[in-house]
Coordinates of C-alpha atoms and ligand atoms in Angstrom, one line a residue:
R828 CA 11.9 11.6 12.6
P829 CA 10.9 10.4 9.1
A830 CA 7.3 9.9 10.0
K831 CA 4.9 9.6 12.9
K832 CA 4.1 6.1 14.0
P833 CA 0.6 5.5 15.2
K834 CA 0.2 4.3 18.8
L835 CA -0.1 0.6 19.2
S836 CA -3.7 0.6 20.2
H837 CA -6.3 0.9 17.5
L838 CA -6.1 3.6 14.8
T839 CA -8.2 6.7 14.7
S840 CA -8.5 9.4 12.0
E841 CA -5.6 11.2 13.8
D842 CA -3.3 8.3 12.9
F843 CA -4.0 9.1 9.2
K844 CA -2.5 12.6 9.7
N845 CA 1.1 13.8 9.5
G846 CA 2.2 10.6 7.8
I847 CA 3.6 9.2 4.6
F848 CA 2.0 6.0 3.5
L849 CA 2.6 3.1 1.2
A850 CA -0.1 3.0 -1.4
P851 CA -2.1 -0.1 -2.3
M852 CA -0.4 -1.9 -5.2
V853 CA -1.4 -5.2 -6.7
R854 CA 1.7 -7.5 -6.8
S855 CA 4.1 -4.7 -5.9
G856 CA 2.7 -4.2 -2.4
A857 CA 3.8 -7.6 -1.2
L858 CA 4.5 -8.4 2.5
P859 CA 8.3 -7.9 2.3
T860 CA 7.8 -4.6 0.5
R861 CA 5.4 -3.4 3.2
L862 CA 7.8 -4.4 5.9
F863 CA 10.7 -2.6 4.3
A864 CA 8.4 0.5 3.8
L865 CA 7.6 0.4 7.5
K866 CA 11.3 -0.1 8.5
H867 CA 12.2 3.0 6.4
G868 CA 9.6 5.4 7.8
A869 CA 6.2 4.7 6.2
S870 CA 3.7 5.3 9.0
L871 CA 0.9 3.1 7.5
V872 CA 0.8 0.6 4.7
W873 CA -2.0 -0.4 2.4
G874 CA -2.2 -4.0 1.2
P875 CA -2.9 -4.7 -2.5
E876 CA -6.5 -4.6 -3.6
M877 CA -8.4 -7.9 -3.0
V878 CA -11.7 -8.3 -4.7
D879 CA -14.3 -9.1 -2.0
K880 CA -15.3 -12.6 -3.2
A881 CA -11.6 -13.7 -3.6
I882 CA -11.0 -13.9 0.1
L883 CA -14.3 -15.3 1.3
H884 CA -13.4 -19.0 1.0
A885 CA -9.7 -18.7 1.8
E886 CA -8.3 -20.7 4.6
R887 CA -6.3 -18.8 7.2
V888 CA -3.0 -20.5 8.0
A889 CA -0.4 -19.2 10.4
D890 CA 3.2 -20.4 10.1
P891 CA 4.3 -21.4 13.6
V892 CA 8.0 -20.6 12.9
T893 CA 7.9 -17.3 11.0
G894 CA 4.5 -16.0 12.1
V895 CA 3.4 -15.4 8.5
I896 CA -0.3 -15.5 8.1
S897 CA -1.6 -16.7 4.7
Y898 CA -5.1 -16.6 3.4
N899 CA -4.9 -19.6 1.0
G900 CA -7.2 -20.0 -2.0
K901 CA -7.5 -23.2 -3.9
S902 CA -4.2 -22.9 -5.7
R903 CA -2.3 -20.1 -4.0
A904 CA -2.1 -17.6 -1.2
M905 CA -4.5 -14.8 -1.9
F906 CA -3.1 -12.5 0.8
T907 CA -0.3 -12.8 3.3
T908 CA 0.5 -10.7 6.3
H909 CA 2.3 -10.8 9.7
S910 CA 1.2 -9.7 13.1
I911 CA 4.0 -7.2 13.3
E912 CA 2.4 -5.1 10.6
K913 CA -1.1 -5.3 11.9
P914 CA -1.0 -1.9 13.8
Y915 CA -0.1 -0.2 10.6
L916 CA -2.0 -2.3 8.0
I917 CA -4.9 -1.1 5.9
Y918 CA -6.6 -3.9 3.9
Q919 CA -8.1 -2.7 0.6
I920 CA -11.2 -4.2 -0.8
G921 CA -12.5 -4.1 -4.4
S922 CA -16.3 -4.3 -4.2
S923 CA -19.6 -3.2 -5.7
D924 CA -21.8 -4.9 -3.1
P925 CA -22.2 -3.9 0.6
D926 CA -22.9 -7.4 1.8
L927 CA -19.9 -9.0 0.1
A928 CA -17.7 -6.1 1.2
V929 CA -18.7 -6.7 4.8
Q930 CA -18.2 -10.4 4.6
A931 CA -14.7 -9.9 3.1
A932 CA -13.8 -7.3 5.8
K933 CA -15.0 -9.7 8.5
T934 CA -12.8 -12.5 7.1
V935 CA -9.6 -10.5 7.7
M936 CA -10.5 -8.0 10.4
N937 CA -8.5 -9.7 13.2
D938 CA -5.3 -9.3 11.2
V939 CA -5.6 -5.7 10.0
S940 CA -6.3 -2.2 11.5
G941 CA -8.4 -0.7 8.8
I942 CA -10.5 -1.4 5.7
D943 CA -10.2 0.7 2.6
L944 CA -12.5 0.7 -0.4
N945 CA -11.0 1.0 -3.8
C946 CA -13.0 3.7 -5.7
G947 CA -10.2 4.6 -8.2
C948 CA -9.1 1.6 -10.3
P949 CA -9.9 2.4 -14.0
K950 CA -9.0 -1.0 -15.4
P951 CA -11.9 -2.8 -17.2
F952 CA -11.8 -5.9 -14.9
S953 CA -12.8 -3.6 -12.0
T954 CA -15.1 -1.2 -13.8
H955 CA -17.0 -3.9 -15.8
S956 CA -18.4 -5.3 -12.6
G957 CA -19.1 -1.9 -11.1
M958 CA -16.0 -1.8 -8.8
G959 CA -13.1 0.7 -8.6
A960 CA -13.6 3.9 -10.6
A961 CA -17.1 2.8 -11.6
L962 CA -18.1 3.7 -8.1
L963 CA -17.2 7.3 -8.7
T964 CA -20.2 7.7 -10.9
N965 CA -22.4 5.5 -8.7
P966 CA -22.2 7.3 -5.4
D967 CA -25.3 5.5 -4.0
V968 CA -23.5 2.2 -4.2
L969 CA -20.2 3.6 -3.1
C970 CA -21.7 5.2 0.0
S971 CA -23.8 2.1 0.8
I972 CA -20.7 0.0 0.9
L973 CA -18.9 2.5 3.2
T974 CA -22.0 2.8 5.4
A975 CA -22.3 -0.9 5.7
L976 CA -18.7 -1.4 6.5
R977 CA -18.8 1.3 9.2
R978 CA -22.0 -0.2 10.7
E979 CA -20.7 -3.8 10.7
M980 CA -17.0 -3.3 11.6
P981 CA -16.1 -3.0 15.3
P982 CA -15.0 0.6 16.3
E983 CA -11.4 -0.4 16.5
I984 CA -11.3 -1.0 12.7
T985 CA -11.1 2.2 10.6
V986 CA -13.0 2.5 7.4
S987 CA -11.6 4.7 4.6
A988 CA -11.9 5.2 0.8
K989 CA -9.5 5.9 -2.0
I990 CA -11.0 7.9 -4.9
R991 CA -9.9 9.8 -8.0
L992 CA -10.9 13.4 -8.9
L993 CA -14.1 13.8 -11.0
P994 CA -13.7 16.1 -14.0
S995 CA -15.6 19.0 -12.3
R996 CA -14.8 20.6 -9.0
E997 CA -18.5 20.7 -8.0
D998 CA -19.1 17.0 -8.6
T999 CA -15.9 16.1 -6.7
L1000 CA -17.0 18.2 -3.7
K1001 CA -20.5 16.7 -3.7
L1002 CA -19.0 13.2 -3.8
V1003 CA -16.5 14.0 -1.0
E1004 CA -19.3 15.4 1.2
R1005 CA -21.3 12.2 0.8
I1006 CA -18.3 10.0 1.5
V1007 CA -17.3 12.0 4.6
N1008 CA -20.8 11.7 5.9
T1009 CA -20.6 7.9 5.9
G1010 CA -18.3 8.0 8.9
V1011 CA -14.9 7.3 7.2
S1012 CA -11.7 8.1 9.1
A1013 CA -9.7 9.0 6.1
L1014 CA -10.1 9.8 2.4
T1015 CA -7.3 9.4 -0.1
V1016 CA -7.5 11.4 -3.3
H1017 CA -5.5 10.2 -6.3
C1018 CA -5.3 13.6 -8.0
R1019 CA -6.1 12.2 -11.5
T1020 CA -9.4 11.7 -13.1
R1021 CA -10.5 8.2 -14.2
N1022 CA -9.4 8.8 -17.8
M1023 CA -6.0 10.2 -17.0
R1024 CA -2.9 8.0 -17.6
D1025 CA -0.3 7.7 -14.9
R1026 CA 2.3 9.5 -17.1
E1027 CA 0.1 12.7 -17.1
P1028 CA 1.0 14.9 -14.1
A1029 CA -1.4 14.6 -11.2
M1030 CA -3.5 17.7 -10.6
V1031 CA -2.4 18.3 -7.1
E1032 CA -3.4 21.9 -7.3
R1033 CA -7.0 20.8 -7.1
L1034 CA -6.6 19.2 -3.6
Q1035 CA -6.4 22.3 -1.4
E1036 CA -10.1 23.1 -2.0
I1037 CA -11.0 19.5 -1.1
V1038 CA -8.9 19.7 2.1
D1039 CA -10.6 23.0 3.1
F1040 CA -14.0 21.6 2.4
V1041 CA -13.4 18.4 4.5
E1042 CA -12.0 20.5 7.3
G1043 CA -15.0 22.7 7.1
M1044 CA -17.2 19.7 7.7
G1045 CA -15.6 19.4 11.2
R1046 CA -15.6 15.6 11.5
G1047 CA -11.8 15.3 11.8
V1048 CA -11.5 13.2 8.6
A1049 CA -7.9 13.0 7.2
V1050 CA -7.4 13.9 3.6
I1051 CA -4.5 12.0 2.0
E1052 CA -2.8 13.2 -1.2
N1053 CA -1.9 10.6 -3.8
G1054 CA -0.2 11.1 -7.1
D1055 CA 3.5 11.7 -8.2
C1056 CA 5.1 12.0 -4.8
T1057 CA 8.7 10.9 -5.0
G1058 CA 9.5 10.4 -1.3
W1059 CA 9.9 12.0 2.1
E1060 CA 11.2 15.4 0.9
D1061 CA 8.6 15.7 -1.8
A1062 CA 5.8 14.7 0.6
R1063 CA 6.7 17.9 2.6
R1064 CA 6.4 20.0 -0.5
I1065 CA 3.1 18.4 -1.5
R1066 CA 1.7 18.9 2.0
A1067 CA 2.7 22.5 2.0
L1068 CA 1.2 23.0 -1.4
T1069 CA -2.1 21.3 -0.8
G1070 CA -2.7 21.3 2.9
A1071 CA -3.2 17.5 2.8
H1072 CA -2.9 15.8 6.1
S1073 CA -0.7 13.1 4.7
V1074 CA 0.7 11.8 1.5
M1075 CA 0.5 8.3 -0.1
V1076 CA 3.2 7.0 -2.4
A1077 CA 2.9 4.2 -5.0
R1078 CA 5.4 4.1 -7.9
A1079 CA 8.3 5.8 -6.1
A1080 CA 7.9 3.1 -3.4
E1081 CA 7.7 0.4 -5.9
S1082 CA 11.1 1.5 -7.2
N1083 CA 12.6 2.0 -3.8
P1084 CA 10.6 1.1 -0.6
S1085 CA 13.0 3.1 1.5
C1086 CA 11.8 6.4 -0.2
F1087 CA 9.8 7.1 3.0
S1088 CA 13.0 8.0 4.8
S1089 CA 14.7 11.4 4.8
T1090 CA 17.8 9.4 3.9
P1091 CA 16.6 6.7 1.4
L1092 CA 18.9 3.9 0.4
Q1093 CA 20.8 5.0 -2.7
D1094 CA 22.7 2.0 -4.0
V1095 CA 19.7 -0.3 -4.0
E1096 CA 21.6 -3.2 -5.6
R1097 CA 23.7 -3.5 -2.6
T1098 CA 21.7 -2.1 0.2
L1099 CA 18.2 -3.2 -0.7
V1100 CA 18.1 -6.2 -3.1
P1101 CA 20.2 -8.7 -1.0
P1102 CA 18.3 -7.9 2.3
Y1103 CA 15.0 -8.0 0.4
I1104 CA 15.7 -11.4 -1.1
R1105 CA 16.9 -12.8 2.3
L1106 CA 13.8 -11.5 4.1
A1107 CA 11.5 -12.8 1.3
E1108 CA 13.0 -16.2 1.5
Y1109 CA 12.7 -16.3 5.3
L1110 CA 9.0 -15.3 5.0
D1111 CA 8.5 -17.9 2.3
N1112 CA 7.2 -15.1 -0.1
H1113 CA 6.2 -16.6 -3.4
W1114 CA 9.5 -16.7 -5.5
G1115 CA 7.9 -15.3 -8.7
L1116 CA 6.4 -12.4 -6.7
T1117 CA 9.8 -11.6 -5.1
K1118 CA 11.5 -11.7 -8.5
F1119 CA 8.8 -9.3 -9.9
C1120 CA 9.2 -6.9 -7.0
V1121 CA 13.0 -6.9 -7.1
N1122 CA 12.8 -6.2 -10.8
Q1123 CA 10.9 -3.0 -10.1
F1124 CA 13.7 -1.7 -7.8
H1125 CA 15.8 1.1 -9.2
G1126 CA 18.2 3.4 -7.4
T1127 CA 21.0 5.7 -8.1
H1128 CA 23.9 3.4 -9.1
V1129 CA 27.4 4.2 -8.0
D1130 CA 29.5 3.8 -11.2
V1131 CA 32.3 1.6 -9.9
R1132 CA 29.8 -0.9 -8.7
K1133 CA 27.9 -1.2 -11.9
A1134 CA 29.5 -4.5 -12.8
D1135 CA 28.3 -5.9 -9.4
S1136 CA 24.8 -4.7 -10.0
K1137 CA 24.7 -6.3 -13.4
A1138 CA 26.0 -9.6 -12.0
L1139 CA 23.2 -9.6 -9.3
R1140 CA 20.5 -8.8 -11.8
Q1141 CA 21.8 -11.6 -14.1
A1142 CA 21.9 -14.1 -11.2
L1143 CA 18.3 -13.1 -10.3
S1144 CA 17.0 -13.6 -13.8
K1145 CA 18.7 -16.9 -14.2
S1146 CA 17.6 -18.3 -10.8
K1147 CA 14.5 -20.5 -10.5
S1148 CA 14.3 -20.4 -6.7
Y1149 CA 15.7 -18.8 -3.6
T1150 CA 18.2 -21.7 -3.2
D1151 CA 19.8 -21.4 -6.7
S1152 CA 23.6 -21.3 -6.0
V1153 CA 24.2 -18.5 -8.5
L1154 CA 21.7 -16.3 -6.5
K1155 CA 23.1 -17.3 -3.1
E1156 CA 26.6 -16.4 -4.3
A1157 CA 25.4 -13.0 -5.7
I1158 CA 23.6 -11.9 -2.5
G1159 CA 26.0 -13.4 0.0
D1160 CA 25.1 -15.0 3.3
D1161 CA 26.7 -12.6 5.8
V1162 CA 23.2 -11.9 7.3
S1163 CA 20.5 -14.5 7.6
G1164 CA 16.8 -13.9 6.7
K1165 CA 15.9 -14.3 10.3
E1166 CA 18.3 -11.5 11.2
E1167 CA 16.8 -9.3 8.5
F1168 CA 13.4 -10.0 10.0
D1169 CA 14.6 -9.2 13.6
Q1170 CA 16.0 -5.9 12.4
I1171 CA 12.6 -5.0 10.9
V1172 CA 10.8 -6.0 14.1
K1173 CA 13.2 -3.7 16.1
A1174 CA 12.7 -0.8 13.7
I1175 CA 8.9 -0.8 13.6
E1176 CA 7.8 -1.9 17.0
Ligands
LIG1107 C1 -1.5 0.7 -8.4 N1 -2.6 1.4 -7.9 C2 -3.6 0.8 -7.1 N2 -4.5 1.5 -6.5 C3 -5.4 1.0 -5.7 O1 -6.3 1.7 -5.1 N3 -5.4 -0.4 -5.5 C4 -4.5 -1.2 -6.0 O2 -4.4 -2.4 -5.8 C5 -3.5 -0.6 -6.9 N4 -2.6 -1.4 -7.6 C6 -1.5 -0.8 -8.2 C7 -0.5 -1.5 -8.7 C8 0.6 -0.9 -9.3 C9 1.8 -1.7 -9.7 C10 0.6 0.5 -9.4 C11 1.8 1.2 -10.1 C12 -0.4 1.3 -9.0 C13 -2.6 2.9 -8.0 C14 -1.7 3.5 -6.9 O3 -2.2 3.1 -5.6 C15 -1.7 5.0 -7.0 O4 -3.0 5.5 -6.9 C16 -1.2 5.5 -8.4 O5 -0.1 4.8 -8.8 C17 -0.7 7.0 -8.3 O6 0.3 7.2 -7.3 P1 1.8 7.4 -7.7 O7 2.3 6.2 -8.4 O8 1.8 8.6 -8.6 O9 2.5 7.6 -6.4

């Protein structure tokens, strides 16, 4: 089995163990990507970070035909999901305020299984307002948000946090201790410090100590490694090296959302891009977002098919909508979007 699926009742900290997860990714973690990740062995999926305020006034609309649930803002859907991913879906919040975080969590809690707090985003738009990685050096606020979420959420909704390493070991362990004591079910550690760039190797060797420390606290909290994992095989290596209960994958999944499988799709142009576009069209995923996600897909290309791959990429870049004939021709219509969706439902339920 590529990964353990959680049981269909609500999640507990045990469901965050022995798994390989899709990381939260703004834009790249769109609904069709999450569904493909689940189909190909991801045991849980994180939604893209949503700033607390952004969802508060959104209108929830469910499509009666496809079942897609959209939280619509004034001009666009802020967040879209589907009930089939609910047992596996963790909704990530960007916040620096316990009350707003709780209000945001309450807005979506009937459509998700867990709420995660982003404590790692180093981008100025997050840190300027005290969110993301700014929380790492403001543990009082960080922990007040987690405590409020745990207090206000029903027990069937898990609360978790995603942090980065602090420069010193001692400070990291102090922070981890405080976070674990708020009652979280899981803690993801992106093994880079706030100032490290993604091209610098993650410091996975620092994780074992954190795992041992959390286990020593005896609360059953899952520690999830994040940073540089390339897929299923690599997740096994990282778990053996660090003792982490699970591994979370971002960029490798952005390139190929089937990387969670022990047998990931190789020729993505043929095996991933057409089904992805058909599914995205069926789910009425925003065209620009679909195009963006497909442009991130990279696989091992089989040489003889290179001309085909090029044709498909060209058709995609020329097309202005799902219905452009050049795109339809390039992806073929042997399978319908509804059939793609039904296959996913069968694989993940
Ligand atoms: C991210 N990352 C991220 N992290 C987070 O907590 N919330 C988010 O919304 C996002 N958004 C996001 C978008 C994109 C396009 C990328 C590439 C990354 C960070 C991500 O979850 C992860 O921590 C890092 O990318 C490190 O993991 P990998 O890429 O080494 O597996």
